[in-house]
Amino acid sequence: MSGWYEIFLGMDSLSTLAVHAAQADKPLNEPVSQPIYQSASWTFRDLDEVDAVYSGEQAGAIYGRNGTPNHRALEALFAALHGAEAAVACASGMSALSAVFLARLKTGDKVVASRDLYGSTLNVLRDLGRFGIATTTVEIDDFAAMERELSGARLLMLETSSNPRLRVPDLPRLCRVAHHQGTLVVVDNTFASPYHCRPLEFGADIVMESLTKFINGHSDVMMGGVAGREELLEPVRAVAARMGLVSNPQECWLAVRGAETLELRMARASANALELAQFLEAQPKVRKVHYPGLSSHPDYETAKKVLRNGSAAMLSFELGASRAAVNGLLHGLKHVRMALSLGGTCTTLSHPATSSHRFLSQAERDALGLHDGFLRMSVGIENLPDLQADLEKALSQV
Ligand SMILES: Cc1ncc(COP(=O)(O)O)c(C=O)c1O
């Protein structure tokens, strides 16, 4: 400390001291937790150093939008969790997806998308129509239609376990069909997380996740991640930096910290989810449960092939098709609250018709069966009997 203090001793201007005097020697030993590099810009000794950092010859940071060591740490982590060569961290799941679309698609391209996708993803694809990029939606298990539509398509967009019907695509088979046509396969793995699925191992080219959800796991961060081969991700990284789709160092740091307990949280939450799915299936007020770990789910067999360590922590269930039924349930619950996100430590409910799928047309929602009594549940790590008691009591009031 004394070194810096002495350098500034001779200075007599308060304003200069106020700007420059907050200095400390860099510790020569490593902190256990990575520092947060809360700086939007970085200094350079001279022009040679500028060139060296830009060219990648010397490790260094340039400007917040190009990323900081906290971005690089999160990217290294996300790449490692998916066994990928490279990763890019973005400001949200949607900015990660947008960066992929903007980097990989151009006017005249065709996208084939699963009919079961998060509503905002379908809307972004629809927006791209204004730039001459057409999207066709297909049922994930209609292989004849998939093969037909994939002919000449640039990109196939799937979700490992879809929002909110939990449809699980046969990733190895669809990747084979898509690659036969030269189509790039992008998989949104948000619901599964790398604990339950690593889509690159099944042949997907790019895996994307909303890190806002299970990776961070504490409902306090907005982040997205994309992983895959370096040659595919290089343009994604460039678009994200150029268009400002990146996050800030603090959020990256939080996501890295949250991910440390990913396996512990997922193991507990998905064990709870299976129990709750079975419990809900036995409740007279519940018409139907959607969970790929139940033999009643259309993708039960596929899920055994695609998901590991269980069937993940998301499930959906249907009450009678009425808002009053849903409100009755919500008013009766003590621990389980309504929150329009997922992947935190606490069990939450969401209502696709009024939130995630609100902006689809009524006909599109009807086709997916997303009526007023359809609820999606993100299962947390609470004590299972407490959750069951909470739901049992609230269901009795429906
Ligand atoms: C499956 C899926 N993908 C992407 C997103 C978008 O992520 P974010 O909210 O971090 O932009 C969500 C958000 O709910 C989601 O459920």
Tab-separated table of C-alpha atoms and ligand atoms in Angstrom:
chain	number	residue	atom	x	y	z
A	1	MET	CA	0.000	0.000	0.000
A	2	SER	CA	2.723	2.414	0.951
A	3	GLY	CA	4.030	2.429	-2.658
A	4	TRP	CA	0.906	4.025	-4.094
A	5	TYR	CA	0.533	6.339	-1.149
A	6	GLU	CA	4.017	7.752	-1.762
A	7	ILE	CA	3.410	8.325	-5.464
A	8	PHE	CA	0.468	10.575	-4.651
A	9	LEU	CA	2.116	12.328	-1.666
A	10	GLY	CA	3.660	15.006	-3.865
A	11	MET	CA	0.363	15.896	-5.547
A	12	ASP	CA	-1.465	18.843	-4.185
A	13	SER	CA	-4.630	18.961	-6.269
A	14	LEU	CA	-7.655	17.524	-4.503
A	15	SER	CA	-9.512	16.940	-7.781
A	16	THR	CA	-6.647	14.920	-9.264
A	17	LEU	CA	-6.268	12.941	-6.072
A	18	ALA	CA	-10.017	12.271	-6.029
A	19	VAL	CA	-9.808	10.791	-9.523
A	20	HIS	CA	-6.495	8.908	-9.304
A	21	ALA	CA	-5.538	8.130	-5.730
A	22	ALA	CA	-7.736	5.080	-5.104
A	23	GLN	CA	-4.982	2.572	-5.923
A	24	ALA	CA	-3.780	-0.665	-4.404
A	25	ASP	CA	-1.059	-3.102	-5.337
A	26	LYS	CA	-2.349	-6.112	-7.244
A	27	PRO	CA	-2.204	-9.054	-4.821
A	28	LEU	CA	0.297	-11.650	-5.976
A	29	ASN	CA	-1.793	-14.491	-4.571
A	30	GLU	CA	-5.204	-15.409	-6.034
A	31	PRO	CA	-8.494	-14.628	-4.327
A	32	VAL	CA	-10.806	-17.624	-3.814
A	33	SER	CA	-13.665	-15.812	-5.499
A	34	GLN	CA	-12.976	-14.010	-8.754
A	35	PRO	CA	-13.049	-10.198	-8.444
A	36	ILE	CA	-15.833	-8.330	-10.210
A	37	TYR	CA	-14.205	-6.242	-12.940
A	38	GLN	CA	-16.650	-3.359	-12.703
A	39	SER	CA	-15.042	-1.274	-15.437
A	40	ALA	CA	-16.561	-0.216	-18.743
A	41	SER	CA	-13.169	0.653	-20.242
A	42	TRP	CA	-9.584	-0.544	-19.951
A	43	THR	CA	-6.229	1.230	-20.185
A	44	PHE	CA	-3.328	0.520	-22.556
A	45	ARG	CA	0.376	1.229	-22.079
A	46	ASP	CA	0.801	2.220	-25.736
A	47	LEU	CA	-0.448	1.513	-29.285
A	48	ASP	CA	1.519	-1.747	-29.444
A	49	GLU	CA	-0.518	-3.008	-26.510
A	50	VAL	CA	-3.773	-1.894	-28.229
A	51	ASP	CA	-2.776	-3.946	-31.298
A	52	ALA	CA	-1.715	-6.928	-29.191
A	53	VAL	CA	-5.020	-7.063	-27.283
A	54	TYR	CA	-7.183	-6.523	-30.381
A	55	SER	CA	-5.355	-9.281	-32.256
A	56	GLY	CA	-5.582	-11.655	-29.301
A	57	GLU	CA	-1.782	-11.885	-29.057
A	58	GLN	CA	-2.023	-10.581	-25.515
A	59	ALA	CA	-4.850	-11.416	-23.117
A	60	GLY	CA	-6.697	-8.283	-22.159
A	61	ALA	CA	-9.975	-6.409	-22.174
A	62	ILE	CA	-10.959	-3.491	-24.383
A	63	TYR	CA	-14.397	-2.143	-23.589
A	64	GLY	CA	-17.410	-3.403	-21.619
A	65	ARG	CA	-19.338	-4.361	-24.723
A	66	ASN	CA	-16.479	-6.635	-25.814
A	67	GLY	CA	-16.556	-8.359	-22.433
A	68	THR	CA	-14.537	-8.443	-19.233
A	69	PRO	CA	-12.752	-11.269	-17.402
A	70	ASN	CA	-16.124	-11.969	-15.732
A	71	HIS	CA	-17.699	-12.554	-19.162
A	72	ARG	CA	-14.779	-14.769	-20.147
A	73	ALA	CA	-15.115	-16.792	-16.912
A	74	LEU	CA	-18.834	-17.399	-17.472
A	75	GLU	CA	-18.186	-18.332	-21.102
A	76	ALA	CA	-15.466	-20.797	-20.086
A	77	LEU	CA	-17.874	-22.305	-17.555
A	78	PHE	CA	-20.804	-22.615	-19.983
A	79	ALA	CA	-18.550	-24.129	-22.664
A	80	ALA	CA	-17.154	-26.630	-20.147
A	81	LEU	CA	-20.628	-27.632	-18.893
A	82	HIS	CA	-21.634	-28.443	-22.482
A	83	GLY	CA	-18.291	-29.937	-23.541
A	84	ALA	CA	-18.099	-27.181	-26.185
A	85	GLU	CA	-15.122	-25.513	-27.823
A	86	ALA	CA	-16.429	-21.993	-27.171
A	87	ALA	CA	-19.256	-19.993	-25.644
A	88	VAL	CA	-20.645	-16.464	-25.753
A	89	ALA	CA	-22.388	-14.814	-22.781
A	90	CYS	CA	-25.276	-12.466	-23.564
A	91	ALA	CA	-27.565	-10.163	-21.597
A	92	SER	CA	-30.547	-12.568	-21.589
A	93	GLY	CA	-31.755	-15.772	-23.172
A	94	MET	CA	-33.517	-13.752	-25.853
A	95	SER	CA	-30.407	-11.703	-26.678
A	96	ALA	CA	-28.434	-14.953	-26.960
A	97	LEU	CA	-30.999	-16.359	-29.401
A	98	SER	CA	-31.174	-13.068	-31.307
A	99	ALA	CA	-27.375	-13.016	-31.628
A	100	VAL	CA	-27.473	-16.546	-33.080
A	101	PHE	CA	-30.228	-15.652	-35.579
A	102	LEU	CA	-28.570	-12.375	-36.608
A	103	ALA	CA	-25.197	-14.025	-37.037
A	104	ARG	CA	-26.330	-17.154	-38.869
A	105	LEU	CA	-29.325	-16.055	-41.006
A	106	LYS	CA	-29.744	-13.773	-43.990
A	107	THR	CA	-32.541	-12.585	-46.288
A	108	GLY	CA	-34.066	-15.462	-48.227
A	109	ASP	CA	-33.222	-18.076	-45.589
A	110	LYS	CA	-35.786	-20.495	-44.241
A	111	VAL	CA	-36.056	-21.584	-40.602
A	112	VAL	CA	-37.824	-24.734	-39.452
A	113	ALA	CA	-38.990	-24.473	-35.857
A	114	SER	CA	-40.668	-26.865	-33.488
A	115	ARG	CA	-44.294	-25.852	-32.994
A	116	ASP	CA	-43.579	-26.160	-29.274
A	117	LEU	CA	-41.306	-23.245	-28.499
A	118	TYR	CA	-41.241	-20.438	-25.958
A	119	GLY	CA	-43.650	-17.725	-27.177
A	120	SER	CA	-40.976	-15.007	-27.431
A	121	THR	CA	-38.767	-17.264	-29.547
A	122	LEU	CA	-41.660	-17.787	-31.965
A	123	ASN	CA	-42.228	-14.022	-31.968
A	124	VAL	CA	-38.586	-13.214	-32.727
A	125	LEU	CA	-38.694	-15.681	-35.619
A	126	ARG	CA	-41.880	-13.995	-36.782
A	127	ASP	CA	-40.152	-10.560	-36.567
A	128	LEU	CA	-37.401	-11.891	-38.817
A	129	GLY	CA	-40.074	-12.308	-41.494
A	130	ARG	CA	-39.799	-8.521	-42.033
A	131	PHE	CA	-36.213	-9.098	-43.166
A	132	GLY	CA	-37.158	-11.836	-45.613
A	133	ILE	CA	-36.441	-14.809	-43.325
A	134	ALA	CA	-39.362	-17.245	-43.363
A	135	THR	CA	-40.207	-19.651	-40.536
A	136	THR	CA	-42.259	-22.841	-40.777
A	137	THR	CA	-43.369	-24.626	-37.607
A	138	VAL	CA	-43.540	-28.422	-37.479
A	139	GLU	CA	-44.563	-31.045	-34.874
A	140	ILE	CA	-41.360	-32.529	-33.442
A	141	ASP	CA	-42.519	-36.111	-33.967
A	142	ASP	CA	-43.847	-35.664	-37.507
A	143	PHE	CA	-40.651	-36.905	-39.140
A	144	ALA	CA	-42.115	-36.912	-42.660
A	145	ALA	CA	-43.038	-33.212	-42.364
A	146	MET	CA	-39.651	-32.476	-40.784
A	147	GLU	CA	-37.811	-34.113	-43.668
A	148	ARG	CA	-39.964	-32.274	-46.222
A	149	GLU	CA	-39.640	-28.865	-44.572
A	150	LEU	CA	-35.937	-29.191	-43.814
A	151	SER	CA	-35.147	-29.382	-47.491
A	152	GLY	CA	-33.336	-26.119	-48.240
A	153	ALA	CA	-33.703	-24.827	-44.661
A	154	ARG	CA	-30.821	-22.900	-43.086
A	155	LEU	CA	-31.631	-23.498	-39.434
A	156	LEU	CA	-33.656	-25.918	-37.287
A	157	MET	CA	-34.789	-24.506	-33.922
A	158	LEU	CA	-35.726	-26.934	-31.125
A	159	GLU	CA	-36.167	-26.943	-27.352
A	160	THR	CA	-34.835	-29.952	-25.394
A	161	SER	CA	-37.903	-29.967	-23.208
A	162	SER	CA	-40.366	-27.490	-24.572
A	163	ASN	CA	-42.083	-24.549	-22.950
A	164	PRO	CA	-44.756	-25.304	-21.665
A	165	ARG	CA	-45.845	-28.791	-22.884
A	166	LEU	CA	-42.500	-30.420	-22.085
A	167	ARG	CA	-42.288	-32.049	-25.499
A	168	VAL	CA	-38.906	-33.759	-25.930
A	169	PRO	CA	-37.606	-34.021	-29.501
A	170	ASP	CA	-35.637	-37.022	-30.663
A	171	LEU	CA	-32.443	-34.959	-30.899
A	172	PRO	CA	-30.139	-37.620	-32.427
A	173	ARG	CA	-32.670	-38.428	-35.176
A	174	LEU	CA	-33.591	-34.805	-35.947
A	175	CYS	CA	-29.920	-33.756	-36.012
A	176	ARG	CA	-29.204	-36.536	-38.530
A	177	VAL	CA	-32.126	-35.481	-40.759
A	178	ALA	CA	-31.168	-31.786	-40.548
A	179	HIS	CA	-27.482	-32.382	-41.250
A	180	HIS	CA	-28.393	-34.509	-44.251
A	181	GLN	CA	-29.953	-31.325	-45.676
A	182	GLY	CA	-27.034	-29.131	-44.535
A	183	THR	CA	-29.238	-27.422	-41.911
A	184	LEU	CA	-27.745	-25.959	-38.731
A	185	VAL	CA	-29.371	-27.290	-35.537
A	186	VAL	CA	-29.876	-24.843	-32.656
A	187	VAL	CA	-31.242	-26.231	-29.383
A	188	ASP	CA	-32.638	-24.153	-26.532
A	189	ASN	CA	-31.673	-26.257	-23.512
A	190	THR	CA	-33.052	-23.864	-20.862
A	191	PHE	CA	-35.475	-26.326	-19.220
A	192	ALA	CA	-33.011	-29.211	-19.082
A	193	SER	CA	-29.727	-27.445	-18.217
A	194	PRO	CA	-26.495	-29.404	-18.828
A	195	TYR	CA	-27.360	-31.588	-15.815
A	196	HIS	CA	-30.137	-33.286	-17.778
A	197	CYS	CA	-28.979	-32.854	-21.379
A	198	ARG	CA	-25.960	-31.817	-23.422
A	199	PRO	CA	-27.451	-31.403	-26.910
A	200	LEU	CA	-24.047	-31.042	-28.617
A	201	GLU	CA	-23.418	-34.713	-27.742
A	202	PHE	CA	-26.478	-35.628	-29.828
A	203	GLY	CA	-25.204	-33.677	-32.834
A	204	ALA	CA	-26.693	-30.202	-32.271
A	205	ASP	CA	-24.473	-27.467	-33.687
A	206	ILE	CA	-25.325	-24.732	-31.215
A	207	VAL	CA	-26.812	-25.002	-27.732
A	208	MET	CA	-28.371	-21.969	-26.143
A	209	GLU	CA	-29.735	-21.406	-22.638
A	210	SER	CA	-31.401	-18.665	-20.690
A	211	LEU	CA	-28.897	-18.575	-17.819
A	212	THR	CA	-31.528	-16.498	-15.996
A	213	LYS	CA	-33.081	-19.855	-15.125
A	214	PHE	CA	-31.437	-23.004	-13.771
A	215	ILE	CA	-27.773	-22.120	-14.337
A	216	ASN	CA	-27.954	-19.032	-12.149
A	217	GLY	CA	-30.744	-20.635	-10.178
A	218	HIS	CA	-31.624	-17.839	-7.743
A	219	SER	CA	-34.097	-15.620	-9.668
A	220	ASP	CA	-31.827	-12.574	-9.449
A	221	VAL	CA	-29.978	-12.405	-12.781
A	222	MET	CA	-30.818	-11.949	-16.481
A	223	MET	CA	-28.287	-13.748	-18.699
A	224	GLY	CA	-28.050	-15.972	-21.756
A	225	GLY	CA	-25.386	-18.293	-23.118
A	226	VAL	CA	-24.558	-19.875	-26.480
A	227	ALA	CA	-22.061	-22.709	-26.922
A	228	GLY	CA	-20.677	-24.680	-29.845
A	229	ARG	CA	-17.734	-24.861	-32.230
A	230	GLU	CA	-15.513	-21.751	-32.328
A	231	GLU	CA	-15.975	-21.328	-36.075
A	232	LEU	CA	-19.797	-21.112	-35.587
A	233	LEU	CA	-19.604	-18.875	-32.540
A	234	GLU	CA	-17.108	-16.310	-33.828
A	235	PRO	CA	-19.814	-14.410	-35.820
A	236	VAL	CA	-22.206	-14.719	-32.842
A	237	ARG	CA	-19.607	-13.100	-30.578
A	238	ALA	CA	-19.045	-10.303	-33.117
A	239	VAL	CA	-22.798	-9.587	-33.435
A	240	ALA	CA	-23.284	-9.632	-29.650
A	241	ALA	CA	-20.450	-7.113	-29.139
A	242	ARG	CA	-21.402	-4.896	-32.079
A	243	MET	CA	-25.114	-4.777	-31.316
A	244	GLY	CA	-24.655	-4.489	-27.563
A	245	LEU	CA	-26.307	-7.789	-26.635
A	246	VAL	CA	-23.875	-8.425	-23.789
A	247	SER	CA	-24.444	-8.316	-20.050
A	248	ASN	CA	-22.462	-6.627	-17.294
A	249	PRO	CA	-19.673	-8.087	-15.120
A	250	GLN	CA	-21.773	-8.187	-11.940
A	251	GLU	CA	-24.430	-10.380	-13.560
A	252	CYS	CA	-21.775	-12.689	-15.018
A	253	TRP	CA	-20.225	-13.037	-11.564
A	254	LEU	CA	-23.602	-13.880	-10.014
A	255	ALA	CA	-24.329	-16.480	-12.710
A	256	VAL	CA	-20.930	-18.119	-12.120
A	257	ARG	CA	-21.624	-18.256	-8.399
A	258	GLY	CA	-25.113	-19.653	-8.905
A	259	ALA	CA	-23.832	-22.371	-11.231
A	260	GLU	CA	-21.580	-23.789	-8.506
A	261	THR	CA	-24.621	-25.523	-6.996
A	262	LEU	CA	-26.262	-26.490	-10.323
A	263	GLU	CA	-25.960	-30.238	-9.811
A	264	LEU	CA	-27.180	-30.167	-6.195
A	265	ARG	CA	-30.162	-27.988	-7.065
A	266	MET	CA	-31.127	-29.913	-10.193
A	267	ALA	CA	-30.889	-33.318	-8.521
A	268	ARG	CA	-33.177	-32.213	-5.706
A	269	ALA	CA	-35.583	-30.185	-7.888
A	270	SER	CA	-36.066	-32.888	-10.514
A	271	ALA	CA	-36.574	-35.589	-7.865
A	272	ASN	CA	-39.247	-33.298	-6.364
A	273	ALA	CA	-40.732	-32.748	-9.850
A	274	LEU	CA	-41.218	-36.466	-10.529
A	275	GLU	CA	-42.920	-36.924	-7.152
A	276	LEU	CA	-45.119	-33.866	-7.698
A	277	ALA	CA	-46.055	-34.987	-11.218
A	278	GLN	CA	-47.199	-38.363	-9.838
A	279	PHE	CA	-48.978	-36.657	-6.951
A	280	LEU	CA	-50.808	-34.203	-9.251
A	281	GLU	CA	-51.798	-37.000	-11.633
A	282	ALA	CA	-53.677	-38.614	-8.741
A	283	GLN	CA	-55.606	-35.437	-7.810
A	284	PRO	CA	-59.277	-35.406	-8.908
A	285	LYS	CA	-59.196	-31.645	-9.700
A	286	VAL	CA	-56.252	-32.097	-12.076
A	287	ARG	CA	-57.306	-33.073	-15.588
A	288	LYS	CA	-53.904	-33.762	-17.033
A	289	VAL	CA	-50.208	-33.596	-16.113
A	290	HIS	CA	-47.442	-32.957	-18.647
A	291	TYR	CA	-44.121	-34.366	-17.470
A	292	PRO	CA	-41.776	-36.432	-19.642
A	293	GLY	CA	-40.987	-38.721	-16.701
A	294	LEU	CA	-44.597	-39.965	-16.637
A	295	SER	CA	-45.571	-42.895	-18.856
A	296	SER	CA	-48.671	-40.873	-19.890
A	297	HIS	CA	-46.463	-38.276	-21.636
A	298	PRO	CA	-46.184	-38.655	-25.438
A	299	ASP	CA	-42.361	-38.349	-25.258
A	300	TYR	CA	-41.784	-40.694	-22.309
A	301	GLU	CA	-39.671	-43.090	-24.431
A	302	THR	CA	-37.795	-40.306	-26.247
A	303	ALA	CA	-37.061	-38.585	-22.934
A	304	LYS	CA	-35.322	-41.752	-21.690
A	305	LYS	CA	-32.931	-41.387	-24.611
A	306	VAL	CA	-32.452	-37.591	-24.566
A	307	LEU	CA	-32.618	-36.653	-20.870
A	308	ARG	CA	-30.385	-38.132	-18.175
A	309	ASN	CA	-30.434	-37.936	-14.368
A	310	GLY	CA	-34.229	-37.772	-14.417
A	311	SER	CA	-36.670	-35.713	-16.457
A	312	ALA	CA	-35.898	-32.168	-15.210
A	313	ALA	CA	-37.693	-29.830	-12.858
A	314	MET	CA	-40.427	-28.393	-15.091
A	315	LEU	CA	-43.946	-29.787	-15.357
A	316	SER	CA	-47.335	-28.514	-16.468
A	317	PHE	CA	-50.809	-29.471	-15.390
A	318	GLU	CA	-54.357	-28.642	-16.387
A	319	LEU	CA	-57.300	-27.666	-14.255
A	320	GLY	CA	-60.715	-27.063	-15.772
A	321	ALA	CA	-60.430	-24.415	-18.497
A	322	SER	CA	-61.286	-21.442	-16.314
A	323	ARG	CA	-59.497	-18.443	-14.847
A	324	ALA	CA	-61.590	-18.828	-11.688
A	325	ALA	CA	-60.124	-22.296	-11.103
A	326	VAL	CA	-56.583	-20.945	-11.460
A	327	ASN	CA	-57.291	-17.963	-9.215
A	328	GLY	CA	-58.859	-20.292	-6.639
A	329	LEU	CA	-55.684	-22.385	-6.607
A	330	LEU	CA	-53.406	-19.332	-6.391
A	331	HIS	CA	-55.373	-17.854	-3.498
A	332	GLY	CA	-55.123	-21.129	-1.578
A	333	LEU	CA	-51.345	-21.603	-1.930
A	334	LYS	CA	-48.926	-20.606	0.802
A	335	HIS	CA	-45.442	-21.620	-0.410
A	336	VAL	CA	-45.944	-21.959	-4.159
A	337	ARG	CA	-46.317	-18.514	-5.712
A	338	MET	CA	-47.070	-17.285	-9.155
A	339	ALA	CA	-43.961	-15.874	-10.875
A	340	LEU	CA	-43.560	-15.541	-14.613
A	341	SER	CA	-40.123	-17.095	-14.800
A	342	LEU	CA	-38.575	-20.413	-13.764
A	343	GLY	CA	-35.457	-22.160	-12.565
A	344	GLY	CA	-35.114	-20.635	-9.085
A	345	THR	CA	-34.781	-22.440	-5.763
A	346	CYS	CA	-38.473	-21.961	-4.972
A	347	THR	CA	-41.420	-23.672	-6.629
A	348	THR	CA	-43.404	-21.255	-8.785
A	349	LEU	CA	-46.362	-21.372	-11.122
A	350	SER	CA	-46.911	-19.543	-14.367
A	351	HIS	CA	-49.889	-19.270	-16.674
A	352	PRO	CA	-48.797	-19.499	-20.335
A	353	ALA	CA	-52.060	-18.134	-21.782
A	354	THR	CA	-51.599	-14.801	-20.005
A	355	SER	CA	-47.788	-14.634	-19.984
A	356	SER	CA	-45.218	-16.606	-22.012
A	357	HIS	CA	-47.716	-17.414	-24.795
A	358	ARG	CA	-49.886	-14.313	-24.435
A	359	PHE	CA	-48.803	-12.909	-27.787
A	360	LEU	CA	-49.748	-15.965	-29.826
A	361	SER	CA	-53.113	-15.838	-31.560
A	362	GLN	CA	-56.042	-17.577	-29.871
A	363	ALA	CA	-55.975	-20.181	-32.667
A	364	GLU	CA	-52.273	-20.875	-32.032
A	365	ARG	CA	-52.864	-21.218	-28.278
A	366	ASP	CA	-55.853	-23.500	-28.917
A	367	ALA	CA	-53.741	-25.693	-31.196
A	368	LEU	CA	-51.243	-26.126	-28.344
A	369	GLY	CA	-54.012	-26.713	-25.794
A	370	LEU	CA	-52.985	-23.664	-23.750
A	371	HIS	CA	-56.400	-22.913	-22.297
A	372	ASP	CA	-57.183	-20.802	-19.220
A	373	GLY	CA	-56.721	-23.734	-16.840
A	374	PHE	CA	-53.224	-24.685	-18.112
A	375	LEU	CA	-50.466	-24.037	-15.543
A	376	ARG	CA	-46.704	-24.482	-15.743
A	377	MET	CA	-44.725	-25.298	-12.636
A	378	SER	CA	-41.036	-24.736	-11.995
A	379	VAL	CA	-40.211	-27.097	-9.167
A	380	GLY	CA	-37.779	-25.923	-6.512
A	381	ILE	CA	-35.670	-27.513	-3.813
A	382	GLU	CA	-38.101	-27.211	-0.890
A	383	ASN	CA	-39.148	-30.102	1.306
A	384	LEU	CA	-41.443	-32.324	-0.789
A	385	PRO	CA	-44.154	-33.050	1.831
A	386	ASP	CA	-44.526	-29.279	2.412
A	387	LEU	CA	-45.109	-28.740	-1.309
A	388	GLN	CA	-47.574	-31.623	-1.513
A	389	ALA	CA	-49.510	-30.351	1.530
A	390	ASP	CA	-49.612	-26.827	0.062
A	391	LEU	CA	-50.951	-28.081	-3.279
A	392	GLU	CA	-53.410	-30.528	-1.716
A	393	LYS	CA	-54.945	-27.798	0.446
A	394	ALA	CA	-55.133	-25.276	-2.397
A	395	LEU	CA	-56.613	-27.819	-4.829
A	396	SER	CA	-59.377	-28.502	-2.347
A	397	GLN	CA	-60.391	-24.836	-2.759
A	398	VAL	CA	-60.591	-24.976	-6.567
B	1	LIG	C1	-37.270	-21.935	-22.989
B	1	LIG	C2	-36.899	-20.487	-22.873
B	1	LIG	N1	-36.001	-19.972	-23.730
B	1	LIG	C3	-35.625	-18.685	-23.663
B	1	LIG	C4	-36.146	-17.838	-22.720
B	1	LIG	C5	-35.730	-16.404	-22.689
B	1	LIG	O1	-34.830	-16.163	-21.656
B	1	LIG	P1	-34.647	-14.718	-20.996
B	1	LIG	O2	-35.886	-14.432	-20.237
B	1	LIG	O3	-33.422	-14.887	-20.155
B	1	LIG	O4	-34.455	-13.760	-22.120
B	1	LIG	C6	-37.088	-18.321	-21.803
B	1	LIG	C7	-37.676	-17.425	-20.805
B	1	LIG	O5	-38.588	-17.772	-20.074
B	1	LIG	C8	-37.479	-19.683	-21.882
B	1	LIG	O6	-38.391	-20.201	-21.052
